[in-house]
Amino acid sequence: MYTQGLYSHVSYYHDRYGLEADFVLHLEDGRYALVECKLGSNEIEEGASHLLELKRLIREHNEKEKQMPVREPDLLIILTGGQMAYTRPDGVKIIPLGCLKD
């Protein structure tokens, strides 16, 4: 899936290890965020685990591949149906869908 915007675009990520991100938000300047959607608060830990594993694999790749490094994600985000936005100690941002309204 690919949606072109004015300054950014959104894509989907799935790799050979079975890891995925529900979507990847790419900004024009090269920054990007990996995003998981988890409606229940019980699923937040699982989503964070997946995002952190993706980041770890990128770091591992970069240690082996010095000539063609992959940029690490600038943000790891879980969109949730919860009530409170916060940043976990591991840096994953928890953002309720209600925070995205005007």
mmCIF file of C-alpha atoms in Angstrom:
data_model
loop_
_atom_site.group_PDB
_atom_site.id
_atom_site.type_symbol
_atom_site.label_atom_id
_atom_site.label_comp_id
_atom_site.label_asym_id
_atom_site.label_seq_id
_atom_site.Cartn_x
_atom_site.Cartn_y
_atom_site.Cartn_z
ATOM 1 C CA MET A 1 0.000 0.000 0.000
ATOM 2 C CA TYR A 2 1.327 3.418 -0.894
ATOM 3 C CA THR A 3 -0.436 6.755 -0.425
ATOM 4 C CA GLN A 4 1.301 9.905 -1.638
ATOM 5 C CA GLY A 5 0.703 13.078 0.363
ATOM 6 C CA LEU A 6 1.942 16.640 0.021
ATOM 7 C CA TYR A 7 5.030 16.146 2.160
ATOM 8 C CA SER A 8 4.886 12.535 3.239
ATOM 9 C CA HIS A 9 3.572 9.108 2.408
ATOM 10 C CA VAL A 10 2.394 6.003 4.202
ATOM 11 C CA SER A 11 3.423 2.420 3.476
ATOM 12 C CA TYR A 12 3.124 -1.037 5.020
ATOM 13 C CA TYR A 13 6.076 -3.106 6.263
ATOM 14 C CA HIS A 14 6.405 -6.886 6.427
ATOM 15 C CA ASP A 15 9.721 -8.770 6.334
ATOM 16 C CA ARG A 16 10.986 -12.308 5.901
ATOM 17 C CA TYR A 17 11.178 -12.743 9.680
ATOM 18 C CA GLY A 18 7.423 -12.263 9.962
ATOM 19 C CA LEU A 19 7.802 -8.869 11.589
ATOM 20 C CA GLU A 20 5.491 -6.116 10.451
ATOM 21 C CA ALA A 21 4.384 -2.593 11.165
ATOM 22 C CA ASP A 22 0.771 -1.697 10.469
ATOM 23 C CA PHE A 23 2.069 1.352 8.695
ATOM 24 C CA VAL A 24 5.183 3.395 8.182
ATOM 25 C CA LEU A 25 4.864 7.174 8.055
ATOM 26 C CA HIS A 26 7.613 8.590 5.813
ATOM 27 C CA LEU A 27 8.412 12.302 5.910
ATOM 28 C CA GLU A 28 9.939 14.111 2.967
ATOM 29 C CA ASP A 29 13.204 14.767 4.847
ATOM 30 C CA GLY A 30 13.875 11.030 5.368
ATOM 31 C CA ARG A 31 12.570 10.689 8.905
ATOM 32 C CA TYR A 32 10.049 7.929 9.511
ATOM 33 C CA ALA A 33 7.869 6.374 12.204
ATOM 34 C CA LEU A 34 6.874 2.740 12.624
ATOM 35 C CA VAL A 35 3.263 2.501 13.802
ATOM 36 C CA GLU A 36 1.229 -0.354 15.278
ATOM 37 C CA CYS A 37 -2.523 -0.131 15.891
ATOM 38 C CA LYS A 38 -3.718 -1.855 19.057
ATOM 39 C CA LEU A 39 -7.246 -1.157 20.274
ATOM 40 C CA GLY A 40 -6.937 -2.791 23.685
ATOM 41 C CA SER A 41 -4.434 -1.829 26.361
ATOM 42 C CA ASN A 42 -3.599 -5.525 26.800
ATOM 43 C CA GLU A 43 -2.068 -5.551 23.310
ATOM 44 C CA ILE A 44 0.297 -2.602 23.881
ATOM 45 C CA GLU A 45 3.128 -4.782 25.192
ATOM 46 C CA GLU A 46 2.947 -7.060 22.146
ATOM 47 C CA GLY A 47 2.961 -4.084 19.770
ATOM 48 C CA ALA A 48 5.897 -2.461 21.544
ATOM 49 C CA SER A 49 7.803 -5.732 21.429
ATOM 50 C CA HIS A 50 7.348 -5.947 17.640
ATOM 51 C CA LEU A 51 8.434 -2.350 17.073
ATOM 52 C CA LEU A 52 11.501 -2.710 19.295
ATOM 53 C CA GLU A 53 12.480 -5.935 17.519
ATOM 54 C CA LEU A 54 12.318 -4.145 14.154
ATOM 55 C CA LYS A 55 14.556 -1.399 15.505
ATOM 56 C CA ARG A 56 16.982 -4.003 16.877
ATOM 57 C CA LEU A 57 17.161 -5.778 13.504
ATOM 58 C CA ILE A 58 17.903 -2.488 11.751
ATOM 59 C CA ARG A 59 20.751 -1.801 14.193
ATOM 60 C CA GLU A 60 22.066 -5.329 13.689
ATOM 61 C CA HIS A 61 21.967 -4.859 9.911
ATOM 62 C CA ASN A 62 23.832 -1.559 10.199
ATOM 63 C CA GLU A 63 26.588 -3.159 12.278
ATOM 64 C CA LYS A 64 27.182 -5.699 9.484
ATOM 65 C CA GLU A 65 26.518 -3.456 6.485
ATOM 66 C CA LYS A 66 28.619 -0.307 6.752
ATOM 67 C CA GLN A 67 28.277 0.816 3.113
ATOM 68 C CA MET A 68 24.472 0.755 2.878
ATOM 69 C CA PRO A 69 23.089 1.434 6.366
ATOM 70 C CA VAL A 70 19.344 1.670 6.915
ATOM 71 C CA ARG A 71 18.102 4.684 8.819
ATOM 72 C CA GLU A 72 16.719 3.766 12.225
ATOM 73 C CA PRO A 73 13.097 4.773 12.882
ATOM 74 C CA ASP A 74 12.741 8.235 14.380
ATOM 75 C CA LEU A 75 9.578 7.278 16.270
ATOM 76 C CA LEU A 76 7.950 4.060 17.428
ATOM 77 C CA ILE A 77 4.226 4.625 17.915
ATOM 78 C CA ILE A 78 1.297 2.534 19.089
ATOM 79 C CA LEU A 79 -2.112 3.968 18.235
ATOM 80 C CA THR A 80 -4.622 2.739 20.775
ATOM 81 C CA GLY A 81 -8.223 3.123 21.821
ATOM 82 C CA GLY A 82 -7.086 4.079 25.331
ATOM 83 C CA GLN A 83 -7.484 7.392 27.122
ATOM 84 C CA MET A 84 -3.950 8.528 27.946
ATOM 85 C CA ALA A 85 -0.950 9.438 25.785
ATOM 86 C CA TYR A 86 2.458 8.667 27.228
ATOM 87 C CA THR A 87 5.974 7.589 26.395
ATOM 88 C CA ARG A 88 7.103 4.235 27.743
ATOM 89 C CA PRO A 89 10.565 3.915 29.340
ATOM 90 C CA ASP A 90 11.756 2.130 26.175
ATOM 91 C CA GLY A 91 10.804 5.186 24.088
ATOM 92 C CA VAL A 92 7.662 3.789 22.425
ATOM 93 C CA LYS A 93 4.950 6.473 22.200
ATOM 94 C CA ILE A 94 1.413 5.420 23.126
ATOM 95 C CA ILE A 95 -1.107 7.674 21.382
ATOM 96 C CA PRO A 96 -4.883 7.318 21.771
ATOM 97 C CA LEU A 97 -6.888 7.747 18.586
ATOM 98 C CA GLY A 98 -8.796 10.570 20.316
ATOM 99 C CA CYS A 99 -5.597 12.669 20.294
ATOM 100 C CA LEU A 100 -5.640 12.734 16.496
ATOM 101 C CA LYS A 101 -8.861 14.706 16.155
ATOM 102 C CA ASP A 102 -8.910 18.432 15.357
#
